[in-house]
Amino acid sequence: MSYTMRDVAKEAGVSVATVSRIINGKGEASPETIAKVKKVIERLNYKPNMLAKSLSERKSNLIALLIPTLNNPFFPELVREIETEANKNGYQIYLCNSDDQRSKVEYYLDSMVNHYVSGAIINSLHVDEKDLSLLEERGIRTITIDRANFEHSYSAITVDHKAGAQDAVTYLIQDNQCKNIVFISGPKGEKSAIDRLLGYKLSLKQLESPIQTKIVYGDFGMESGYQLIRKLLKDGETFDGIFSSNDAMAIGAIRACYEFGIQIPEQVKIVGYDNINMTSYLHPRLSTVDQCKTEVGALAIKELMNLFNNGNEKPNHYELKPKLIIRESS
């Protein structure tokens, strides 16, 4: 049986308003009354109606998390990290998957307001500063992570993808003596893909080595990595190193190499980017760049908690440094 606040009040012999004040820690009541009400709540196993609470207070224990896709394995793993930290702090995640479509972003922005979310973690190319300002004006504290294509005055976490890519390419050239490298980039115009491309080019420029290079553009999906490398091999291209803008495309590239009888790492060395969980279980295990999803999740929630608890807290900008993880594929 599901009990209501009215049932608790009747059983404790107090008013509904008194029960409400005690549950929410507001107003005064004698220690005896508080103890009596809490005992009834425990005996009836009463659970407050959070929807009703959010409607009355125009605030909930929800944090909206807007992500671009669930197809890339990195994002479900990032969601889990953020959700774990949110739950530790008494908050639930309202997951908003935009599929990288502005129309879905607009739908979810409206939905965040309608659900009275307390905060919003934004990872999308299709959100601008006006969107953030609208949320903030409605009392929804915001923080962007990684993919924002613009500078703004609200809280933000970025990862130095340029440095991460530079480390990976330098490793392939200096440590592995690769002379002919294929770079599988993400989509043109996508900020993190652009940053990784810049890091790739910066490494080549600084090393000043006689390296043959080729850039191909994928969509961050396994199939695109597979098809791009398969086409190069079918066309008779040769190379001894592959750096992929994410792990999913690197996994596709590994499959294409095996289909053409190319041994990894003996003939081609491969480094991915993201450090998704499955990379530790591939054969060979994939070298990759860890882009700090655990740290991002913890920091995003910590920043929101600071903003929630301190109304005058100024927004902060953080930049994290990714780490090269060397495994058998290189």
Short mmCIF file of C-alpha atoms in Angstrom, two decimals:
data_model
loop_
_atom_site.label_atom_id
_atom_site.label_comp_id
_atom_site.label_asym_id
_atom_site.label_seq_id
_atom_site.Cartn_x
_atom_site.Cartn_y
_atom_site.Cartn_z
CA MET A 1 0.00 0.00 0.00
CA SER A 2 1.21 3.48 -0.86
CA TYR A 3 0.72 6.10 1.85
CA THR A 4 0.29 9.84 1.44
CA MET A 5 1.38 12.79 3.53
CA ARG A 6 -2.22 13.03 4.74
CA ASP A 7 -1.97 9.46 6.08
CA VAL A 8 1.22 10.37 7.97
CA ALA A 9 -0.43 13.46 9.45
CA LYS A 10 -3.52 11.50 10.57
CA GLU A 11 -1.44 8.73 12.14
CA ALA A 12 0.81 11.23 13.96
CA GLY A 13 -2.09 13.44 15.04
CA VAL A 14 -0.71 16.59 13.42
CA SER A 15 -1.58 18.74 10.43
CA VAL A 16 -0.43 18.02 6.86
CA ALA A 17 1.42 21.35 6.95
CA THR A 18 3.38 20.22 9.99
CA VAL A 19 4.41 16.99 8.27
CA SER A 20 5.45 18.94 5.18
CA ARG A 21 7.57 21.35 7.23
CA ILE A 22 9.29 18.51 9.06
CA ILE A 23 10.03 16.59 5.85
CA ASN A 24 11.48 19.69 4.22
CA GLY A 25 13.31 20.91 7.31
CA LYS A 26 11.34 24.16 7.36
CA GLY A 27 9.52 25.86 10.21
CA GLU A 28 9.50 25.05 13.89
CA ALA A 29 8.16 21.98 15.69
CA SER A 30 8.88 20.53 19.08
CA PRO A 31 11.47 17.74 19.30
CA GLU A 32 8.69 15.41 20.44
CA THR A 33 6.54 16.22 17.40
CA ILE A 34 9.47 15.80 15.01
CA ALA A 35 10.36 12.43 16.57
CA LYS A 36 6.70 11.27 16.42
CA VAL A 37 6.32 12.24 12.74
CA LYS A 38 9.63 10.63 11.74
CA LYS A 39 8.63 7.44 13.56
CA VAL A 40 5.34 7.30 11.63
CA ILE A 41 7.14 7.97 8.35
CA GLU A 42 9.51 5.09 9.06
CA ARG A 43 6.71 2.71 10.13
CA LEU A 44 4.56 3.47 7.09
CA ASN A 45 7.64 3.53 4.81
CA TYR A 46 6.30 6.79 3.42
CA LYS A 47 8.07 8.13 0.33
CA PRO A 48 7.57 11.82 -0.48
CA ASN A 49 6.06 12.55 -3.87
CA MET A 50 9.08 14.14 -5.58
CA LEU A 51 7.01 15.25 -8.59
CA ALA A 52 4.58 17.11 -6.37
CA LYS A 53 7.50 18.60 -4.46
CA SER A 54 9.17 19.81 -7.63
CA LEU A 55 5.92 21.31 -8.89
CA SER A 56 5.32 23.20 -5.65
CA GLU A 57 8.90 24.38 -5.26
CA ARG A 58 9.63 24.71 -9.00
CA LYS A 59 12.79 22.74 -8.34
CA SER A 60 13.67 19.05 -8.45
CA ASN A 61 16.53 16.70 -7.65
CA LEU A 62 17.08 16.23 -11.39
CA ILE A 63 20.22 17.17 -13.30
CA ALA A 64 19.77 17.17 -17.06
CA LEU A 65 22.57 15.63 -19.10
CA LEU A 66 22.49 16.50 -22.80
CA ILE A 67 24.69 14.24 -24.95
CA PRO A 68 25.14 14.05 -28.74
CA THR A 69 24.66 10.30 -29.27
CA LEU A 70 24.47 6.88 -27.66
CA ASN A 71 26.02 5.16 -30.69
CA ASN A 72 29.57 6.09 -29.71
CA PRO A 73 30.52 3.84 -26.75
CA PHE A 74 32.32 6.73 -25.06
CA PHE A 75 29.12 8.59 -24.21
CA PRO A 76 27.28 5.79 -22.35
CA GLU A 77 30.44 5.38 -20.27
CA LEU A 78 30.55 9.13 -19.61
CA VAL A 79 26.87 9.06 -18.61
CA ARG A 80 27.58 6.33 -16.07
CA GLU A 81 30.43 8.32 -14.51
CA ILE A 82 28.27 11.43 -14.19
CA GLU A 83 25.27 9.49 -12.89
CA THR A 84 27.37 7.78 -10.22
CA GLU A 85 28.61 11.13 -8.91
CA ALA A 86 25.14 12.69 -9.09
CA ASN A 87 23.60 9.83 -7.10
CA LYS A 88 26.26 10.22 -4.40
CA ASN A 89 25.01 13.78 -3.94
CA GLY A 90 21.30 12.88 -3.88
CA TYR A 91 20.52 13.82 -7.49
CA GLN A 92 19.12 11.83 -10.40
CA ILE A 93 20.11 12.21 -14.07
CA TYR A 94 17.57 13.22 -16.69
CA LEU A 95 19.24 11.85 -19.84
CA CYS A 96 18.72 13.82 -23.05
CA ASN A 97 20.11 12.20 -26.23
CA SER A 98 20.05 14.79 -29.01
CA ASP A 99 21.33 12.55 -31.84
CA ASP A 100 23.28 15.68 -32.84
CA GLN A 101 20.08 17.34 -34.09
CA ARG A 102 19.19 20.94 -33.26
CA SER A 103 15.46 20.11 -33.25
CA LYS A 104 15.98 17.53 -30.48
CA VAL A 105 18.21 19.94 -28.58
CA GLU A 106 15.42 22.52 -28.60
CA TYR A 107 12.92 19.90 -27.40
CA TYR A 108 15.17 18.90 -24.49
CA LEU A 109 15.96 22.50 -23.52
CA ASP A 110 12.22 23.14 -23.16
CA SER A 111 11.83 19.86 -21.31
CA MET A 112 14.53 20.81 -18.81
CA VAL A 113 12.56 23.92 -17.92
CA ASN A 114 9.27 22.01 -17.72
CA HIS A 115 10.80 19.36 -15.45
CA TYR A 116 12.25 22.02 -13.13
CA VAL A 117 15.72 20.50 -13.30
CA SER A 118 18.20 22.06 -10.91
CA GLY A 119 21.16 21.92 -13.27
CA ALA A 120 22.17 21.01 -16.78
CA ILE A 121 25.36 19.39 -18.08
CA ILE A 122 25.64 20.20 -21.78
CA ASN A 123 27.69 18.23 -24.31
CA SER A 124 26.46 19.36 -27.72
CA LEU A 125 27.58 21.24 -30.80
CA HIS A 126 24.05 22.59 -31.24
CA VAL A 127 23.80 24.70 -28.09
CA ASP A 128 24.78 28.36 -28.07
CA GLU A 129 25.23 31.00 -25.37
CA LYS A 130 21.63 32.17 -25.72
CA ASP A 131 20.48 28.68 -24.78
CA LEU A 132 22.69 28.68 -21.69
CA SER A 133 21.49 32.14 -20.72
CA LEU A 134 17.87 31.03 -21.01
CA LEU A 135 18.48 28.10 -18.68
CA GLU A 136 20.36 30.27 -16.19
CA GLU A 137 17.56 32.86 -16.21
CA ARG A 138 15.15 30.06 -15.27
CA GLY A 139 17.33 29.16 -12.29
CA ILE A 140 18.98 26.17 -13.97
CA ARG A 141 22.73 26.22 -13.33
CA THR A 142 24.73 25.04 -16.33
CA ILE A 143 28.10 23.58 -17.21
CA THR A 144 29.33 22.60 -20.67
CA ILE A 145 31.70 19.71 -21.18
CA ASP A 146 34.10 19.40 -24.06
CA ARG A 147 32.01 19.90 -27.18
CA ALA A 148 30.93 23.52 -26.90
CA ASN A 149 32.04 25.36 -30.03
CA PHE A 150 32.06 28.78 -28.38
CA GLU A 151 33.47 30.73 -25.45
CA HIS A 152 30.93 31.62 -22.78
CA SER A 153 30.72 33.05 -19.28
CA TYR A 154 29.26 29.96 -17.60
CA SER A 155 31.03 26.96 -16.09
CA ALA A 156 32.88 24.70 -18.52
CA ILE A 157 35.13 21.65 -18.62
CA THR A 158 37.34 21.09 -21.63
CA VAL A 159 39.90 18.41 -22.48
CA ASP A 160 43.10 19.42 -24.28
CA HIS A 161 42.53 17.21 -27.33
CA LYS A 162 45.24 18.99 -29.27
CA ALA A 163 47.81 17.86 -26.71
CA GLY A 164 46.35 14.34 -26.60
CA ALA A 165 46.60 13.93 -30.37
CA GLN A 166 50.08 15.43 -30.44
CA ASP A 167 51.28 12.90 -27.83
CA ALA A 168 49.82 9.99 -29.79
CA VAL A 169 51.33 10.99 -33.14
CA THR A 170 54.71 11.85 -31.62
CA TYR A 171 54.71 8.40 -30.00
CA LEU A 172 54.02 6.68 -33.34
CA ILE A 173 56.82 8.58 -35.07
CA GLN A 174 59.51 8.77 -32.39
CA ASP A 175 58.98 5.56 -30.43
CA ASN A 176 57.75 3.35 -33.25
CA GLN A 177 59.60 4.87 -36.23
CA CYS A 178 56.40 5.05 -38.31
CA LYS A 179 57.08 6.67 -41.68
CA ASN A 180 53.67 6.50 -43.34
CA ILE A 181 50.73 7.43 -41.09
CA VAL A 182 47.00 7.54 -41.77
CA PHE A 183 45.02 9.91 -39.59
CA ILE A 184 41.34 8.99 -39.29
CA SER A 185 39.73 12.30 -38.36
CA GLY A 186 36.26 12.87 -36.99
CA PRO A 187 33.72 14.95 -38.92
CA LYS A 188 34.83 18.25 -40.40
CA GLY A 189 33.53 21.12 -38.26
CA GLU A 190 33.29 19.10 -35.04
CA LYS A 191 35.34 20.89 -32.38
CA SER A 192 37.02 17.90 -30.74
CA ALA A 193 37.84 16.47 -34.19
CA ILE A 194 39.35 19.81 -35.24
CA ASP A 195 41.45 19.95 -32.07
CA ARG A 196 42.78 16.42 -32.65
CA LEU A 197 43.60 17.28 -36.24
CA LEU A 198 45.50 20.36 -35.06
CA GLY A 199 47.45 18.21 -32.61
CA TYR A 200 48.28 15.75 -35.39
CA LYS A 201 49.56 18.54 -37.63
CA LEU A 202 51.48 20.19 -34.79
CA SER A 203 53.33 16.96 -34.06
CA LEU A 204 54.37 16.60 -37.70
CA LYS A 205 55.53 20.21 -37.83
CA GLN A 206 57.58 20.05 -34.64
CA LEU A 207 59.25 16.73 -35.43
CA GLU A 208 60.21 17.82 -38.95
CA SER A 209 60.56 14.17 -39.97
CA PRO A 210 60.16 12.92 -43.55
CA ILE A 211 56.75 11.39 -42.85
CA GLN A 212 54.18 10.43 -45.46
CA THR A 213 50.70 11.22 -44.18
CA LYS A 214 47.12 10.83 -45.29
CA ILE A 215 43.99 12.29 -43.67
CA VAL A 216 40.59 10.63 -44.08
CA TYR A 217 37.35 11.78 -42.45
CA GLY A 218 34.94 9.52 -40.59
CA ASP A 219 31.88 10.03 -38.40
CA PHE A 220 33.22 8.57 -35.13
CA GLY A 221 31.43 5.26 -35.82
CA MET A 222 33.09 1.84 -36.14
CA GLU A 223 31.68 1.34 -39.61
CA SER A 224 33.29 4.52 -40.93
CA GLY A 225 36.72 3.49 -39.59
CA TYR A 226 36.31 0.09 -41.18
CA GLN A 227 35.19 1.42 -44.56
CA LEU A 228 37.87 4.14 -44.74
CA ILE A 229 40.79 1.80 -44.07
CA ARG A 230 39.26 -0.94 -46.21
CA LYS A 231 39.08 1.46 -49.18
CA LEU A 232 42.69 2.57 -48.73
CA LEU A 233 43.86 -1.04 -48.65
CA LYS A 234 41.68 -1.99 -51.61
CA ASP A 235 43.21 0.91 -53.57
CA GLY A 236 46.70 -0.42 -52.84
CA GLU A 237 47.70 2.22 -50.28
CA THR A 238 50.43 1.23 -47.82
CA PHE A 239 51.05 2.60 -44.35
CA ASP A 240 52.69 1.53 -41.11
CA GLY A 241 50.75 3.62 -38.60
CA ILE A 242 47.16 4.68 -37.93
CA PHE A 243 46.02 7.32 -35.49
CA SER A 244 42.24 7.43 -35.07
CA SER A 245 40.27 10.32 -33.56
CA ASN A 246 38.33 7.86 -31.44
CA ASP A 247 38.42 4.23 -30.37
CA ALA A 248 35.31 3.20 -32.30
CA MET A 249 36.86 4.08 -35.66
CA ALA A 250 40.13 2.46 -34.57
CA ILE A 251 38.27 -0.78 -33.88
CA GLY A 252 36.79 -0.62 -37.38
CA ALA A 253 40.27 0.00 -38.79
CA ILE A 254 41.63 -3.07 -36.99
CA ARG A 255 38.92 -5.20 -38.57
CA ALA A 256 39.74 -3.90 -42.05
CA CYS A 257 43.44 -4.63 -41.56
CA TYR A 258 42.77 -8.20 -40.49
CA GLU A 259 40.56 -8.79 -43.51
CA PHE A 260 43.51 -7.88 -45.72
CA GLY A 261 45.90 -10.08 -43.77
CA ILE A 262 47.76 -7.19 -42.16
CA GLN A 263 49.20 -8.01 -38.75
CA ILE A 264 48.90 -5.56 -35.86
CA PRO A 265 51.29 -4.30 -34.53
CA GLU A 266 53.92 -6.09 -36.64
CA GLN A 267 52.95 -4.37 -39.92
CA VAL A 268 50.70 -1.52 -38.79
CA LYS A 269 50.64 0.15 -35.39
CA ILE A 270 47.34 1.67 -34.28
CA VAL A 271 46.46 4.23 -31.61
CA GLY A 272 42.89 5.27 -30.83
CA TYR A 273 41.36 7.98 -28.66
CA ASP A 274 38.87 7.81 -25.72
CA ASN A 275 39.99 4.75 -23.74
CA ILE A 276 36.56 3.12 -23.79
CA ASN A 277 36.26 -0.02 -21.69
CA MET A 278 36.31 -2.54 -24.53
CA THR A 279 39.77 -1.43 -25.70
CA SER A 280 41.28 -3.38 -22.80
CA TYR A 281 39.69 -6.62 -24.08
CA LEU A 282 40.48 -6.46 -27.80
CA HIS A 283 43.14 -8.66 -29.35
CA PRO A 284 45.50 -6.96 -29.49
CA ARG A 285 44.52 -4.52 -26.77
CA LEU A 286 44.23 -1.03 -28.24
CA SER A 287 46.66 1.76 -27.42
CA THR A 288 44.63 4.89 -26.90
CA VAL A 289 44.39 8.34 -25.34
CA ASP A 290 42.42 8.51 -22.11
CA GLN A 291 40.31 11.65 -22.19
CA CYS A 292 39.50 11.67 -18.49
CA LYS A 293 35.83 10.66 -18.41
CA THR A 294 36.01 9.74 -14.71
CA GLU A 295 37.54 13.09 -13.83
CA VAL A 296 35.06 14.94 -16.07
CA GLY A 297 32.11 13.23 -14.37
CA ALA A 298 33.34 14.00 -10.86
CA LEU A 299 34.29 17.58 -11.69
CA ALA A 300 31.00 18.37 -13.47
CA ILE A 301 28.93 17.30 -10.47
CA LYS A 302 31.28 18.98 -7.99
CA GLU A 303 30.98 22.26 -9.89
CA LEU A 304 27.18 22.03 -10.00
CA MET A 305 27.03 21.31 -6.27
CA ASN A 306 29.10 24.43 -5.65
CA LEU A 307 26.77 26.46 -7.83
CA PHE A 308 23.68 25.01 -6.11
CA ASN A 309 24.95 25.58 -2.59
CA ASN A 310 26.55 28.98 -3.09
CA GLY A 311 24.31 31.37 -4.94
CA ASN A 312 27.12 33.86 -5.48
CA GLU A 313 29.63 31.23 -6.66
CA LYS A 314 31.33 32.41 -9.84
CA PRO A 315 31.43 29.97 -12.76
CA ASN A 316 34.74 28.17 -13.30
CA HIS A 317 36.52 26.94 -16.41
CA TYR A 318 38.61 23.78 -16.20
CA GLU A 319 40.93 22.16 -18.73
CA LEU A 320 42.06 18.55 -18.29
CA LYS A 321 45.11 16.93 -19.86
CA PRO A 322 44.53 13.55 -21.55
CA LYS A 323 46.94 10.66 -21.07
CA LEU A 324 48.47 8.28 -23.63
CA ILE A 325 47.81 4.62 -22.76
CA ILE A 326 50.24 2.25 -24.51
CA ARG A 327 49.06 -1.31 -25.22
CA GLU A 328 49.74 -4.15 -27.66
CA SER A 329 48.30 -2.54 -30.82
CA SER A 330 51.38 -0.29 -31.01
#
